[in-house]
Amino acid sequence: MAGSYLFGLRGKSLEWGLVWAVIFPAYTLFGWNNGIAGSLLDLESWVATFPRIDTLNTSGSQKQTNAQIQGTVVAMYTLGAFFGSLSCIFISDPLGRRKTMAVGISVMIVGVILQTASYSLAQLIVGRLVTGLGFGALSATAPNWQSECSTAEHRGSAVIVESLFISLGLALQAWVSFGVGFAEGSVTWRFPLSMSIFWGILVLAALRFVPESPRWLVKKGRISDARDVLAAITDADQHSEEVTFAVAEIEETLRVSGEGKFSDIFKMGELRMFNRVCLASFAGFSQQMCGINAIAYFQTSIFQQYLHFEPIDARILAASVFTWQTLCSPIGILTVDRFGRRKLMLFSALGMGCCMAIVAGASSATGNRSAVAAAGAFIFLFSTFFPVGFLGLSFLYASEISPLNVRVYITSVSTGTVWMSNFVVAEMTPAVLADIAGRYYILYAAINLFLIIPVVYFFFPETNQRTLEEMDEIFRNSSNALQPVKVSRRMVQRAKSSVGRPEMEGSSPDRTDITTEKI
């Protein structure tokens, strides 16, 4: 009999229970933390407390200088998250997935307290750095834990639901900040900042009742515990054929790949480790450099200072964009396992590239109200495409192409790339916007149309409906960076051609026919 997790949930109910108990508060916190600074930049009390980052009441060279400092302050969170995600290279395997997430959240809460209690710019910077350090560890670990506790059949929709929660966090912080903004004094920004503690406590509480990753347990030789978790996830007996097969497959993967070291991911080898690192890192790069944070971090300022909306209208529009993104996020959840990862990425990049090109052109005509309205409309449309192909899917893809023995290393580097790209965008956006305004978005149109689309099409193999172990087979059978896409297609064609074909006596079914029945 399997152990009891989340008050006795089993099978599909347990999978979704893990989503709602841990992933929901964790990734709502993700969105909250990412958007909260941008929602506070134009508040009177914020500007009065931190005048060195005031771009609302300054002009000329002073505004340019303040914009640079503002970008650095906002970006400190992402820089901390970069180092936090890389720390998982050293702590995630020794501690396990659950303990790593708990440590990350605890550190983040300390950082939030420092931010909320800030009376100087120096303390605010330190608080944002510490907050990012903790959350970076959580963001690098949670996708691994979730994908390793999900069956192949439902792994895509279960993991990409993160995009819905991130969007929800962005929307919630925007509306809360808007509402509290009508109060007076520092409560207008201290209360929204402190709300991160609430979400963090929810995660810490839930971690007491969820299972450890079965793959990590097998890797550490805790086979009985791994059987216990697998039995609960598949709603089967600990000694059933299904659980025994899953354990044997994980053990075989570890035997073939060996005990991974961090240096292994920079070598090609039989399993093309460096190839996978590049793909996972590019997925993270694409998530941030598509242009989302050039909008999200400074959305209120964009509407108010560069599209010249009234302050209240600008805050309402910013919150509405995040709300619209939340409403569009289920599109990706409902289609990721139906159409696959590649098609959604390509569709999303095409849409975002076109939107950015139009925003760049329309926002440059600031004296034309129709053009400004068009720019605002296409910011909304951009938020339709982004969650479909990149918001949660980048984390999912990185974990799906990573071998078990080095999964922590690859996903840590990938998540580190997310945060470093995030840092670059947050650092440069205020200064560049102050200099060239809407023409800045031409850069992101070009990145989407002429970089992301070709790279995804030629180099990214489809991972949909593949077990985490079958991805090893795809890369093992590839001889160069272009081969994984072709090998993946051949496996799909072989699976289709074998459907309905009678099996010869003594033969075993094709591996792809039983994908959905394995972990």
Tab-separated table of C-alpha atoms in Angstrom, residues 108-295:
chain	number	residue	atom	x	y	z
A	108	MET	CA	13.099	34.925	-0.243
A	109	ILE	CA	10.935	35.806	2.783
A	110	VAL	CA	13.971	37.392	4.480
A	111	GLY	CA	14.544	39.490	1.357
A	112	VAL	CA	10.908	40.598	1.207
A	113	ILE	CA	11.099	41.739	4.840
A	114	LEU	CA	14.180	43.818	3.990
A	115	GLN	CA	12.403	45.416	1.021
A	116	THR	CA	9.204	46.150	2.904
A	117	ALA	CA	11.085	47.811	5.762
A	118	SER	CA	13.285	49.924	3.463
A	119	TYR	CA	13.903	53.595	4.153
A	120	SER	CA	16.980	53.886	1.942
A	121	LEU	CA	17.826	52.900	-1.598
A	122	ALA	CA	20.723	50.733	-0.384
A	123	GLN	CA	18.427	48.610	1.808
A	124	LEU	CA	15.929	48.274	-1.049
A	125	ILE	CA	18.680	47.039	-3.366
A	126	VAL	CA	19.914	44.469	-0.814
A	127	GLY	CA	16.336	43.327	-0.182
A	128	ARG	CA	15.660	42.818	-3.886
A	129	LEU	CA	18.932	40.921	-4.295
A	130	VAL	CA	18.151	38.554	-1.393
A	131	THR	CA	14.548	38.088	-2.558
A	132	GLY	CA	15.794	37.078	-5.988
A	133	LEU	CA	18.428	34.754	-4.532
A	134	GLY	CA	15.751	32.744	-2.736
A	135	PHE	CA	13.193	32.738	-5.483
A	136	GLY	CA	15.791	31.775	-8.088
A	137	ALA	CA	16.401	28.506	-6.217
A	138	LEU	CA	12.666	27.809	-6.155
A	139	SER	CA	12.193	28.615	-9.835
A	140	ALA	CA	15.026	26.282	-10.869
A	141	THR	CA	13.740	23.387	-8.756
A	142	ALA	CA	9.941	23.444	-8.975
A	143	PRO	CA	9.660	22.519	-12.703
A	144	ASN	CA	11.993	19.540	-12.164
A	145	TRP	CA	10.041	18.342	-9.160
A	146	GLN	CA	6.717	18.746	-10.930
A	147	SER	CA	7.742	17.017	-14.171
A	148	GLU	CA	9.343	14.162	-12.203
A	149	CYS	CA	6.091	13.680	-10.275
A	150	SER	CA	3.908	13.659	-13.406
A	151	THR	CA	3.064	10.953	-15.918
A	152	ALA	CA	4.102	11.520	-19.545
A	153	GLU	CA	0.464	11.677	-20.611
A	154	HIS	CA	-0.362	14.742	-18.518
A	155	ARG	CA	3.068	16.251	-17.941
A	156	GLY	CA	2.709	19.027	-20.533
A	157	SER	CA	-0.595	20.452	-19.360
A	158	ALA	CA	0.351	19.960	-15.695
A	159	VAL	CA	3.615	21.897	-16.026
A	160	ILE	CA	2.511	24.605	-18.457
A	161	VAL	CA	-0.322	25.520	-16.077
A	162	GLU	CA	2.497	27.490	-14.449
A	163	SER	CA	1.905	30.122	-17.130
A	164	LEU	CA	-1.650	30.646	-15.882
A	165	PHE	CA	-0.444	31.141	-12.326
A	166	ILE	CA	2.369	33.521	-13.325
A	167	SER	CA	-0.124	35.626	-15.284
A	168	LEU	CA	-2.545	35.522	-12.364
A	169	GLY	CA	0.198	36.769	-10.030
A	170	LEU	CA	0.977	39.632	-12.405
A	171	ALA	CA	-2.701	40.591	-12.606
A	172	LEU	CA	-3.293	40.344	-8.855
A	173	GLN	CA	-0.310	42.528	-7.958
A	174	ALA	CA	-1.345	45.120	-10.536
A	175	TRP	CA	-4.913	45.404	-9.219
A	176	VAL	CA	-3.842	45.316	-5.555
A	177	SER	CA	-1.242	48.027	-6.212
A	178	PHE	CA	-3.855	50.064	-8.076
A	179	GLY	CA	-6.334	49.794	-5.215
A	180	VAL	CA	-3.849	50.494	-2.423
A	181	GLY	CA	-2.460	53.378	-4.475
A	182	PHE	CA	-5.466	55.481	-3.439
A	183	ALA	CA	-4.310	55.366	0.189
A	184	GLU	CA	-1.774	57.797	1.589
A	185	GLY	CA	1.750	57.258	2.829
A	186	SER	CA	4.168	54.373	2.463
A	187	VAL	CA	1.440	51.738	2.889
A	188	THR	CA	0.801	52.242	-0.843
A	189	TRP	CA	4.002	50.339	-1.623
A	190	ARG	CA	4.928	48.508	1.600
A	191	PHE	CA	1.719	46.463	1.664
A	192	PRO	CA	2.002	45.179	-1.952
A	193	LEU	CA	5.657	44.257	-1.382
A	194	SER	CA	4.844	42.397	1.846
A	195	MET	CA	2.196	40.222	0.152
A	196	SER	CA	4.991	38.031	-1.264
A	197	ILE	CA	5.371	36.646	2.274
A	198	PHE	CA	1.780	35.356	2.157
A	199	TRP	CA	2.397	33.325	-0.993
A	200	GLY	CA	5.708	32.052	0.366
A	201	ILE	CA	4.101	30.766	3.571
A	202	LEU	CA	1.511	28.879	1.504
A	203	VAL	CA	4.320	27.085	-0.363
A	204	LEU	CA	6.190	26.224	2.845
A	205	ALA	CA	3.037	24.810	4.422
A	206	ALA	CA	2.207	22.658	1.387
A	207	LEU	CA	5.714	21.175	1.115
A	208	ARG	CA	5.102	19.206	4.336
A	209	PHE	CA	2.417	17.121	2.634
A	210	VAL	CA	3.783	16.409	-0.868
A	211	PRO	CA	6.058	13.576	-2.079
A	212	GLU	CA	9.710	13.811	-3.014
A	213	SER	CA	10.688	13.255	-6.661
A	214	PRO	CA	10.701	9.488	-7.373
A	215	ARG	CA	13.615	9.907	-9.775
A	216	TRP	CA	15.694	11.658	-7.111
A	217	LEU	CA	14.808	8.870	-4.649
A	218	VAL	CA	15.968	6.183	-7.093
A	219	LYS	CA	19.144	8.145	-7.762
A	220	LYS	CA	19.840	8.163	-4.005
A	221	GLY	CA	19.152	4.428	-3.686
A	222	ARG	CA	15.874	4.864	-1.789
A	223	ILE	CA	13.999	2.360	-3.951
A	224	SER	CA	11.270	1.579	-1.426
A	225	ASP	CA	10.428	5.257	-1.041
A	226	ALA	CA	10.458	5.686	-4.827
A	227	ARG	CA	8.014	2.780	-5.225
A	228	ASP	CA	5.824	4.381	-2.604
A	229	VAL	CA	5.654	7.671	-4.531
A	230	LEU	CA	5.247	6.022	-7.942
A	231	ALA	CA	2.415	3.871	-6.617
A	232	ALA	CA	0.605	6.971	-5.398
A	233	ILE	CA	1.160	8.867	-8.672
A	234	THR	CA	-0.038	5.975	-10.857
A	235	ASP	CA	-2.700	4.795	-8.382
A	236	ALA	CA	-1.230	1.296	-8.395
A	237	ASP	CA	0.244	-1.151	-5.900
A	238	GLN	CA	3.883	-0.663	-4.893
A	239	HIS	CA	4.809	-4.029	-6.397
A	240	SER	CA	2.636	-3.787	-9.511
A	241	GLU	CA	4.130	-4.356	-12.952
A	242	GLU	CA	3.644	-0.677	-13.820
A	243	VAL	CA	5.602	0.570	-10.807
A	244	THR	CA	8.285	-2.107	-11.195
A	245	PHE	CA	8.760	-1.142	-14.854
A	246	ALA	CA	8.996	2.570	-14.004
A	247	VAL	CA	11.650	1.940	-11.331
A	248	ALA	CA	13.601	-0.369	-13.653
A	249	GLU	CA	13.530	2.219	-16.441
A	250	ILE	CA	14.856	4.951	-14.156
A	251	GLU	CA	17.582	2.619	-12.861
A	252	GLU	CA	18.563	1.687	-16.409
A	253	THR	CA	18.777	5.352	-17.382
A	254	LEU	CA	21.055	6.019	-14.419
A	255	ARG	CA	23.166	2.956	-15.248
A	256	VAL	CA	23.649	4.018	-18.874
A	257	SER	CA	24.282	7.696	-18.160
A	258	GLY	CA	26.253	7.187	-14.958
A	259	GLU	CA	26.682	9.625	-12.082
A	260	GLY	CA	26.615	13.022	-13.715
A	261	LYS	CA	28.982	15.879	-12.922
A	262	PHE	CA	28.512	19.561	-13.668
A	263	SER	CA	31.385	19.480	-16.165
A	264	ASP	CA	29.549	16.770	-18.156
A	265	ILE	CA	26.988	19.226	-19.493
A	266	PHE	CA	29.709	21.065	-21.417
A	267	LYS	CA	30.737	17.885	-23.260
A	268	MET	CA	28.839	16.414	-26.180
A	269	GLY	CA	29.291	12.680	-25.504
A	270	GLU	CA	26.901	9.911	-26.507
A	271	LEU	CA	23.865	11.698	-25.065
A	272	ARG	CA	24.791	15.096	-26.580
A	273	MET	CA	24.735	16.910	-23.258
A	274	PHE	CA	26.026	20.243	-24.535
A	275	ASN	CA	23.457	20.165	-27.335
A	276	ARG	CA	20.738	19.877	-24.696
A	277	VAL	CA	22.214	22.657	-22.552
A	278	CYS	CA	22.133	24.973	-25.562
A	279	LEU	CA	18.493	24.113	-26.326
A	280	ALA	CA	17.371	24.506	-22.713
A	281	SER	CA	19.251	27.795	-22.385
A	282	PHE	CA	17.851	29.142	-25.634
A	283	ALA	CA	14.336	28.297	-24.437
A	284	GLY	CA	15.007	30.388	-21.334
A	285	PHE	CA	16.587	33.172	-23.397
A	286	SER	CA	13.564	33.243	-25.712
A	287	GLN	CA	11.137	33.538	-22.821
A	288	GLN	CA	12.724	36.810	-21.718
A	289	MET	CA	14.136	38.293	-24.920
A	290	CYS	CA	10.869	37.994	-26.843
A	291	GLY	CA	9.982	41.373	-25.300
A	292	ILE	CA	7.653	40.477	-22.454
A	293	ASN	CA	9.670	42.083	-19.678
A	294	ALA	CA	10.390	45.183	-21.726
A	295	ILE	CA	6.630	45.639	-21.309
